[in-house]
Coordinates of C-alpha atoms in Angstrom, one line a residue:
X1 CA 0.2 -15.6 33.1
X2 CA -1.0 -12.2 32.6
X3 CA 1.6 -11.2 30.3
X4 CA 1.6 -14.4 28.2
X5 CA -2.7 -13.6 27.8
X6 CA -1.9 -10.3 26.8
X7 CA 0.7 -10.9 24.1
X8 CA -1.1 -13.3 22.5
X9 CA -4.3 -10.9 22.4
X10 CA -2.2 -8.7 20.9
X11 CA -0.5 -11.0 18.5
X12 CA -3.2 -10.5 15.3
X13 CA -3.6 -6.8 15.9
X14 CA 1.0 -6.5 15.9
X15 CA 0.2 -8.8 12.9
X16 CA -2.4 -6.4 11.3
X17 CA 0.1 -3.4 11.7
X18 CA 2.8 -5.0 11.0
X19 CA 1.6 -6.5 7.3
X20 CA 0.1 -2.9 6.7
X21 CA 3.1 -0.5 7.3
X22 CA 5.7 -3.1 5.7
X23 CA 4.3 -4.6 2.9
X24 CA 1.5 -2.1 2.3
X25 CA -0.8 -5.6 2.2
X26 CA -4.4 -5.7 4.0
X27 CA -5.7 -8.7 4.7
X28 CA -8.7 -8.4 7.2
X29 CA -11.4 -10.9 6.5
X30 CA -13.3 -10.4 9.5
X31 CA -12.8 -6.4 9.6
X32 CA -10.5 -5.8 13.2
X33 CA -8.0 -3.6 11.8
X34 CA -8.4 0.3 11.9
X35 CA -7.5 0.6 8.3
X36 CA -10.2 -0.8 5.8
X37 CA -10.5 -1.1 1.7
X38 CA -13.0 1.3 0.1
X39 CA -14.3 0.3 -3.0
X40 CA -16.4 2.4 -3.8
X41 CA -15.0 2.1 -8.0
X42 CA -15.3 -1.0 -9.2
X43 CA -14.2 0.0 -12.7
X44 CA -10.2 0.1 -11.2
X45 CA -7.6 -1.3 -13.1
X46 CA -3.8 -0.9 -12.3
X47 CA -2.5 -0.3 -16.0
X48 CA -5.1 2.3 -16.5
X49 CA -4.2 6.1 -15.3
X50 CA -6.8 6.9 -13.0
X51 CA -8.0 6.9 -9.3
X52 CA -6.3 3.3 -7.2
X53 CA -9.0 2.0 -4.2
X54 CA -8.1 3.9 -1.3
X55 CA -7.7 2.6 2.3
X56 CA -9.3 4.9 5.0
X57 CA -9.4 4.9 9.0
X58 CA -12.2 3.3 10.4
X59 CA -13.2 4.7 13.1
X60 CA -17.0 3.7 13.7
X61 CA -17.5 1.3 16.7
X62 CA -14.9 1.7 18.7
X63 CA -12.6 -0.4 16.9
X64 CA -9.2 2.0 17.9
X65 CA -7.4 0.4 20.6
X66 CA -7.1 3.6 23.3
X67 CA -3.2 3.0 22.5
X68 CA -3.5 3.8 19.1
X69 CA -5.8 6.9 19.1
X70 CA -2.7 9.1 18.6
X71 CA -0.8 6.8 16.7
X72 CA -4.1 6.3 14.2
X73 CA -3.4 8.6 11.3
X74 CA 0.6 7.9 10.8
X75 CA -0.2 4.0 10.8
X76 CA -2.5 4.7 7.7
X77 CA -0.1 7.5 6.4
X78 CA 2.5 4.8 6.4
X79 CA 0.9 2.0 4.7
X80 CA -0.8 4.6 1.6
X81 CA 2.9 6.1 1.1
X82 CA 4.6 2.8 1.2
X83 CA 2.1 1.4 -1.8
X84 CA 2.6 4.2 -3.4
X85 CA 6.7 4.4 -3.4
X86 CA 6.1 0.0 -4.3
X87 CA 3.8 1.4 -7.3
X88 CA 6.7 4.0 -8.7
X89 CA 8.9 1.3 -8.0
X90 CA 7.0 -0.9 -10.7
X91 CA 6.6 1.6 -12.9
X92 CA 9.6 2.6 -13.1
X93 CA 11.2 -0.5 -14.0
X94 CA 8.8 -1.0 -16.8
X95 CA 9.5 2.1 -17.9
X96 CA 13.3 1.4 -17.8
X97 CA 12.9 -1.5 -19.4
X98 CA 11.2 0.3 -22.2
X99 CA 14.0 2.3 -22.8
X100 CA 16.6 -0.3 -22.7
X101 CA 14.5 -2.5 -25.4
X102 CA 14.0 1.2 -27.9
X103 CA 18.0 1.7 -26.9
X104 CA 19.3 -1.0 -28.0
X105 CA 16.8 -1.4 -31.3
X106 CA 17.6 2.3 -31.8
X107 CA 20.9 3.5 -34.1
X108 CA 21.4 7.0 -31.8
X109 CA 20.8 7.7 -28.3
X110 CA 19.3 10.7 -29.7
X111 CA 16.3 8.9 -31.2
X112 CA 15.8 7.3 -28.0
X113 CA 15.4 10.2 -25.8
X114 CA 13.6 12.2 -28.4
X115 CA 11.1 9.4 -29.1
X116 CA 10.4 7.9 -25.5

């Protein structure tokens, strides 16, 4: 019974990591999770160079399980790198994609690479 109780405890917090350190998604409506959305720039805009909203630790309040105090700053670590190898990713293809189009409208390879 004990073990039953506990999983399903810890069922929404496996979830929280989980979601975070896999699909670089945070989704935490009722603020539980250790890692939380700082918005301090609401001016943001993903296809404008500039500074993304970052995600930080919270630490305040005692919200760290004691299990997670050392493992605190590679959860968050994890998560940030993750969006930001997804974000390459997109750019990237756009970027290839790009090329391809000016490649195939272009009558030298030359012209392409020069002009990019």
């Amino acid at each position: 019974m004990l073990k039953f109780l506990f999983l399903k405890t810890c069922e929404p917090y496996c979830e929280f990591i989980r979601s975070w350190i896999y699909k670089a998604e945070l989704n935490d409506p009722h603020k539980e999770f250790i890692v939380e959305c700082v918005t301090e720039s609401t001016s943001f805009s993903w296809n404008t160079a500039g500074i993304s909203p970052l995600k930080r630790a919270r630490q305040e309040g005692g919200l760290v399980p004691c299990f997670l105090d050392g493992f605190l700053e590679p959860i968050l670590r994890a998560g940030q790198q993750l969006k930001v190898i997804t974000k390459l990713l997109e750019l990237c293809d756009l970027n290839f994609c790009i090329w391809t189009q000016k490649l195939c409208r272009s009558s030298s390879l030359l012209d392409t690479v020069f002009f990019l």
